[in-house]
Short mmCIF file of C-alpha atoms and ligand atoms in Angstrom, two decimals:
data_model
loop_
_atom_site.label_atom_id
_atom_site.label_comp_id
_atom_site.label_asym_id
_atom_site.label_seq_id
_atom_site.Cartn_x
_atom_site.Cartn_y
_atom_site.Cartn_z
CA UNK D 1 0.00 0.00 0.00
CA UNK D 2 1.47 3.89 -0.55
CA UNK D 3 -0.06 6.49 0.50
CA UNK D 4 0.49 9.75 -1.64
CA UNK D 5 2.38 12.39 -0.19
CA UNK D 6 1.05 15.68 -1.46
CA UNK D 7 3.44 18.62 -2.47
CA UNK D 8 2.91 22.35 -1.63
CA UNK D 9 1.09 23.24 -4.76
CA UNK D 10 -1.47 19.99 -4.58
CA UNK D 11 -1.79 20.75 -0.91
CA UNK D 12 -3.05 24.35 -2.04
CA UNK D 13 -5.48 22.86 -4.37
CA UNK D 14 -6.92 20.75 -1.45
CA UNK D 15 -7.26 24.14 0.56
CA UNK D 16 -9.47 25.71 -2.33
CA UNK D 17 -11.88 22.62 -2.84
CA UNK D 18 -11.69 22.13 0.47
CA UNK D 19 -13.10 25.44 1.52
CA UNK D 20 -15.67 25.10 -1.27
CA UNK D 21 -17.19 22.56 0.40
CA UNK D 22 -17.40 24.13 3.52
CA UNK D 23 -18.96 27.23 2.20
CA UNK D 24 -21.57 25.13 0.62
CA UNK D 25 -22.52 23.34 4.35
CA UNK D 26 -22.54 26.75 5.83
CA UNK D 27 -25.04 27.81 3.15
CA UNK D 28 -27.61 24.69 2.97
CA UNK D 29 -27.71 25.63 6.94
CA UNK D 30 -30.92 27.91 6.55
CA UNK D 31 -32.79 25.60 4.13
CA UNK D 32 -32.90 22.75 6.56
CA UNK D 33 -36.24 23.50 7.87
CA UNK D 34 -39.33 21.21 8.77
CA UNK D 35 -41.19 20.97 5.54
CA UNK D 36 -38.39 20.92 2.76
CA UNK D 37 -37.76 17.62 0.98
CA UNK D 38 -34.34 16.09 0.63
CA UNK D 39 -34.75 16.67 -3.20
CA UNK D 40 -35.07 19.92 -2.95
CA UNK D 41 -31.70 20.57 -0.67
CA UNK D 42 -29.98 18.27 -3.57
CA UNK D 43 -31.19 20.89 -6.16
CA UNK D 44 -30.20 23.95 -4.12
CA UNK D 45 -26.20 22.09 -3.62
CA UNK D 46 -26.55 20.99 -7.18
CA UNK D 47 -26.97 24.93 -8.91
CA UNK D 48 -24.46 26.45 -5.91
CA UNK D 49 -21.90 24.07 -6.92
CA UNK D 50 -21.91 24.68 -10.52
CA UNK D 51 -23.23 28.20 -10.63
CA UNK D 52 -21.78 30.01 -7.54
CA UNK D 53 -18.77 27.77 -7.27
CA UNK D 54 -17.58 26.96 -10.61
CA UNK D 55 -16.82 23.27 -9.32
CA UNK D 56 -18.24 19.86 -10.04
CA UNK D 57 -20.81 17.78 -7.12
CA UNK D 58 -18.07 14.94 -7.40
CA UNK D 59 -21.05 12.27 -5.96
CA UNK D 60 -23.26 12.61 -9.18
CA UNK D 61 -22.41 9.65 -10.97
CA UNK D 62 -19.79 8.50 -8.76
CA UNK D 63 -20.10 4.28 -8.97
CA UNK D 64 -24.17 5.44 -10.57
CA UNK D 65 -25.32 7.57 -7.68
CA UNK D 66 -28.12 9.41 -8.65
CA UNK D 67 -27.51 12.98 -6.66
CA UNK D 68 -25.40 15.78 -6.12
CA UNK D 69 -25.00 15.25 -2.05
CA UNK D 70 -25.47 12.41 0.09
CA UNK D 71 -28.71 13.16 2.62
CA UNK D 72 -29.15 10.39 5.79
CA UNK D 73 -31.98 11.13 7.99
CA UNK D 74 -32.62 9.55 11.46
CA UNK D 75 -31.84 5.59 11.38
CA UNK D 76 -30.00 6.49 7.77
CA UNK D 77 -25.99 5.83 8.75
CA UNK D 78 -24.76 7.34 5.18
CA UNK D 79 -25.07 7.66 1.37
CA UNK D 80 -28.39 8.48 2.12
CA UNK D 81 -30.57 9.19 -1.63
CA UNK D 82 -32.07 12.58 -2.08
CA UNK D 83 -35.91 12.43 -2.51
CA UNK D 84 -38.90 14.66 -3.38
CA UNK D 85 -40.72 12.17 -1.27
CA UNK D 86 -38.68 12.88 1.50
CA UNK D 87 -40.37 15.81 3.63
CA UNK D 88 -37.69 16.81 6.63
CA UNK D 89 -39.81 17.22 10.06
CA UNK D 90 -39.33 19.10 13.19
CA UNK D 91 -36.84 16.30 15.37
CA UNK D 92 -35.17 14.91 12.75
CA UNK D 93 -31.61 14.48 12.60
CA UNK D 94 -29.98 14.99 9.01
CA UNK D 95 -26.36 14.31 7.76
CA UNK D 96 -25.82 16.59 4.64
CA UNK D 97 -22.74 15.38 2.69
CA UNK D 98 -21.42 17.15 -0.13
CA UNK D 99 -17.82 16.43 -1.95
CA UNK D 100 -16.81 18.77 -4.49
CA UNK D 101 -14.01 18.72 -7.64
CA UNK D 102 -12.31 21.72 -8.39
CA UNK D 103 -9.18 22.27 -10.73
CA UNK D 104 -9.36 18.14 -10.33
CA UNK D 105 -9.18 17.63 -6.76
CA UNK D 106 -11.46 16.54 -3.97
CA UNK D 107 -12.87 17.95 -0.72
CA UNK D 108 -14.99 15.91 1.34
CA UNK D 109 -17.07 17.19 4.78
CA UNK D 110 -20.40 16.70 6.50
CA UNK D 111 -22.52 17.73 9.26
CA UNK D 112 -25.54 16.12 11.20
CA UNK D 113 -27.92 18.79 11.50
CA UNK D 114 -31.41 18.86 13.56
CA UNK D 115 -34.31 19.77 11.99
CA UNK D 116 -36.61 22.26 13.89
CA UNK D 117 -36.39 21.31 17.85
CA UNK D 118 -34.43 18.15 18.58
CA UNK D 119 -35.10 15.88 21.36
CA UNK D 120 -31.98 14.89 24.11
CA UNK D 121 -31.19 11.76 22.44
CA UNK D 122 -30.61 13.47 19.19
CA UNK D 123 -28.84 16.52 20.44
CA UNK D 124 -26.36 14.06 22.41
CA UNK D 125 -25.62 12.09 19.82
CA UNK D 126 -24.85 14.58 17.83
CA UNK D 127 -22.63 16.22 19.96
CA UNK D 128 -20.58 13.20 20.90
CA UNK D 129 -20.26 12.69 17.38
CA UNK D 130 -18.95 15.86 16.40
CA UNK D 131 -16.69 15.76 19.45
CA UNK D 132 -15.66 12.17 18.44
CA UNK D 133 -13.96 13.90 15.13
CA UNK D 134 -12.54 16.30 16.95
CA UNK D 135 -10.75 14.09 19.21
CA UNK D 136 -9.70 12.33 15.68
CA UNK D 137 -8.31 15.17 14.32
CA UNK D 138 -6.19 16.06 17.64
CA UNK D 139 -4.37 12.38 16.92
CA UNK D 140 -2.70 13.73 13.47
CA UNK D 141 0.67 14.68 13.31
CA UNK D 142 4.10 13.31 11.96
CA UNK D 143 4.83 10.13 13.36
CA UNK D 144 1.20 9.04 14.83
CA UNK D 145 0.04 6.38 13.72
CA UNK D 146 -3.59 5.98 11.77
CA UNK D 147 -4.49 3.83 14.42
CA UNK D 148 -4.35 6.46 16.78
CA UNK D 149 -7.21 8.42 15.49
CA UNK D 150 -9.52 5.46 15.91
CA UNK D 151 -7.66 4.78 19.31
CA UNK D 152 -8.74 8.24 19.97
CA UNK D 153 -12.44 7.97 18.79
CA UNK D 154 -13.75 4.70 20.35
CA UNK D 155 -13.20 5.01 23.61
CA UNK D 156 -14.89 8.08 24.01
CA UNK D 157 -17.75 6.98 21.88
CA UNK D 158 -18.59 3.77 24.02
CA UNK D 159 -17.90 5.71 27.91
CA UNK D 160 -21.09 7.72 26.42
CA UNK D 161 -23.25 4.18 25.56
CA UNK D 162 -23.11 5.13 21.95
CA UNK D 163 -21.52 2.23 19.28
CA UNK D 164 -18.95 2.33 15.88
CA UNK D 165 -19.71 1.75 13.04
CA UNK D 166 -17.53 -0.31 11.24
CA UNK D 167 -18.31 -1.14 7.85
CA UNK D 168 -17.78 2.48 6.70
CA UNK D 169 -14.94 4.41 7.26
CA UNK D 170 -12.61 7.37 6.01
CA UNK D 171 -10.55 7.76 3.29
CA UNK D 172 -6.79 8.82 1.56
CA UNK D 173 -8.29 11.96 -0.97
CA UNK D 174 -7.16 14.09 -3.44
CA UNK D 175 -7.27 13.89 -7.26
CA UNK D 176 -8.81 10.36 -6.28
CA UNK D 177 -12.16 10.32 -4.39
CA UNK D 178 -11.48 7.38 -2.22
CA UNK D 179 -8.19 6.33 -2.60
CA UNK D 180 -5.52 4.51 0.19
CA UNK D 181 -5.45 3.93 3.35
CA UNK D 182 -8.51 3.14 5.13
CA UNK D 183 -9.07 5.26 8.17
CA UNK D 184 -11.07 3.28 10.72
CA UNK D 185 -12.92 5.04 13.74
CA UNK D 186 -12.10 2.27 15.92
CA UNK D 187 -8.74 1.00 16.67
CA UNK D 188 -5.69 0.07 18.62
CA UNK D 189 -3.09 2.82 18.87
CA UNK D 190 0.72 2.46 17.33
CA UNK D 191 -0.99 0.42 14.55
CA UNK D 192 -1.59 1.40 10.95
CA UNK D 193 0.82 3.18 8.43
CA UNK D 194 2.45 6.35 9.71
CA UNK D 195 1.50 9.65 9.45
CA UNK D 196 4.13 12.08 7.00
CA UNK D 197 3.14 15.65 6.37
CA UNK D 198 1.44 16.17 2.49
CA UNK D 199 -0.36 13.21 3.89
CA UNK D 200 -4.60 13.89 3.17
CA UNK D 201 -7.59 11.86 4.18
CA UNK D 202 -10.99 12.29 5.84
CA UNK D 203 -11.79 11.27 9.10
CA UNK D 204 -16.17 10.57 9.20
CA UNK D 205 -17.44 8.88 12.13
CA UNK D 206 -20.57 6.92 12.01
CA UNK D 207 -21.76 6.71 15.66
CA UNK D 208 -25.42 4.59 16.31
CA UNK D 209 -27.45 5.28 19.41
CA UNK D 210 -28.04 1.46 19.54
CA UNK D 211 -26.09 -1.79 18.17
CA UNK D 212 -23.44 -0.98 15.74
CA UNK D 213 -25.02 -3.21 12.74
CA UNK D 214 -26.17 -1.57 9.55
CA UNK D 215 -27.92 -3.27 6.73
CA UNK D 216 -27.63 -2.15 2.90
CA UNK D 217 -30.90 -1.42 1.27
CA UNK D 218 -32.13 -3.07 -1.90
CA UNK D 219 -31.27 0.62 -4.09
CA UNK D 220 -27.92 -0.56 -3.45
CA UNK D 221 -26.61 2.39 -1.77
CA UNK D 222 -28.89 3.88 1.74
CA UNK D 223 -27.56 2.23 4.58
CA UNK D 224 -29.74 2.02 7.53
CA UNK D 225 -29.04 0.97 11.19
CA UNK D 226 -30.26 -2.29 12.03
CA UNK D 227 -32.06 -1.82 14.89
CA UNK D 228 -33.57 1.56 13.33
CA UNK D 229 -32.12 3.43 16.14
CA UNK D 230 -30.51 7.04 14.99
CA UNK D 231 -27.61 7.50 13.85
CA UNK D 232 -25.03 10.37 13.07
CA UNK D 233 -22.40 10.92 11.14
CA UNK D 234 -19.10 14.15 10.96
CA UNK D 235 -16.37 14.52 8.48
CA UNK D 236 -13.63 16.49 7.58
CA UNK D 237 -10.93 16.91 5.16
CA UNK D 238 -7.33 16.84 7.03
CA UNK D 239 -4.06 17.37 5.86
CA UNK D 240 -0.68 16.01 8.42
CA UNK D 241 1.33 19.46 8.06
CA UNK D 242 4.89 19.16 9.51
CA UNK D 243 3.80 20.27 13.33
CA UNK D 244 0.42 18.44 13.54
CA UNK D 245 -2.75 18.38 11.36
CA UNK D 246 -4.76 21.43 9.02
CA UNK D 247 -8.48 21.16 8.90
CA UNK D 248 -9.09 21.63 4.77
CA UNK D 249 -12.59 21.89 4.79
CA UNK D 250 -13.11 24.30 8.42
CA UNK D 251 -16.60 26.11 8.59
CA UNK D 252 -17.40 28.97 10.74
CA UNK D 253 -19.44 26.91 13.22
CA UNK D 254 -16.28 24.31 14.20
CA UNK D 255 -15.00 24.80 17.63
CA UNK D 256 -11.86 23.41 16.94
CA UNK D 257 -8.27 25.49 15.56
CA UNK D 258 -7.97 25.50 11.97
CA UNK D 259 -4.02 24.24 12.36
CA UNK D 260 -1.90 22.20 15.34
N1 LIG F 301 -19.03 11.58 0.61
C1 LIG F 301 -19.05 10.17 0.92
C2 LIG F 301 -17.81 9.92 1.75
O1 LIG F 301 -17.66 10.56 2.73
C3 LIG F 301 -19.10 9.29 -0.27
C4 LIG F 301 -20.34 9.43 -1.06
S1 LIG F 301 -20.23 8.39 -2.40
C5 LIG F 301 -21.74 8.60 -3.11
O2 LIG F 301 -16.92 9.18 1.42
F1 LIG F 301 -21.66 8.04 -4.24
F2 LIG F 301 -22.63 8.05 -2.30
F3 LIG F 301 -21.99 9.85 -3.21
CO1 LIG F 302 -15.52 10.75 2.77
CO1 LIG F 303 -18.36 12.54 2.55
#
């Protein structure tokens, strides 16, 4: 297995794409109301990317998904299918996932937002998740090991009851969408490749309120939990920089530094 090592110029290319994306999460914010359909929030990414952005919606297509952006509601874990049948409701929990191409390279991010008023369960989950990538992120720097990030993730996923998914997990990225290594949420620090600056991948944990199965459905792509229980999902572009990690694809509501 290698693992590309990105130079200075590439690394800037990730920066632009990468802040695309986050621009685009930052604006779907206000649409996610009770009310709107998950078809509709796919047309509204769809024009931004190509009219306001001047970049491509690298999912459409991708392997013969239908969409622009990934949408996963409630017991959805990921790759969730836009729908015009799909009406959003106050309480639900939505992970909006968008990966754009721009000048031929890839950023990759999402958020789990709640619809209207969310109840505890879904605002904790949430939260852990979000704090689970965090604690992800905080693991990158030269000489760590990609087993570290998961090392860093699971534990403090399962003290707060919640469980890993495991069948899913994040990706080398650049001019290739998914490309090498695998970056699992779960883990056993010191194992894995090692970390070298230019290095860039996402990190996207999947946390479940209930059992960690999921379960493919027939379209071939939504998967679901098993036990229907919600789920959530974060995910960021990182790059390993030469002190610690960058945070390609930062929006204005992160709580964490851009750089370490
Ligand atoms: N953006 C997803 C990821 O984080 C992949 C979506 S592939 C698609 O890796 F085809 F479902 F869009
Ligand atoms: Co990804
Ligand atoms: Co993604």
């Amino acid at each position: 297995m290698t693992i590309e090592i990105k130079d200075s110029e590439a690394i800037e290319k990730m920066r632009i794409v990468g802040a695309l994306a986050a621009r685009q999460l930052e604006m779907i914010e206000e649409h996610i109301k009770p009310g709107i359909t998950t078809g509709e929030l796919d047309r509204i990414c769809h024009e931004y990317t190509i009219k306001e952005q001047d970049a491509i919606p690298a999912p459409l297509n991708y392997r013969g998904f239908p969409k622009s952006i990934c949408t996963s509601v409630n017991h959805v874990v990921c790759h969730g299918i836009p729908s015009d049948d799909k009406v959003l409701k106050s309480g639900d929990i939505i992970n909006v996932d968008v990966t754009l191409i721009k000048d031929e390279y890839h950023g990759d991010t999402s958020k789990t937002f709640i619809v209207g008023k969310g109840g505890v369960l879904a605002e904790r989950l949430t939260q852990v998740c979000k704090e689970s990538l965090y604690l992800g992120i905080q693991a990158v720097k030269p000489g760590a090991h990609f087993g570290d990030i998961g090392a860093a993730i699971q534990p403090f996923v399962e003290k707060n009851r919640f469980s890993i998914v495991r069948e899913y997990c994040g990706h080398g990225i650049g001019k290739v969408f998914h490309d090498e290594p695998q970056v699992l949420h779960y883990g056993k620090k010191g194992t894995g490749p090692e970390l070298k600056p230019g290095m860039t991948f996402t990190i996207e944990p999947m946390i479940n309120a209930g059992k960690a199965a999921v379960k493919l459905l027939p379209d071939q792509w939504t998967v679901v939990t098993k036990d229907h229980k919600l789920t959530a999902q974060w995910e960021h572009t990182i790059a390993v920089t030469e002190t610690g990690y960058e945070i390609l694809t930062l929006r204005n509501d992160d709580t964490i530094p851009r750089c370490a």
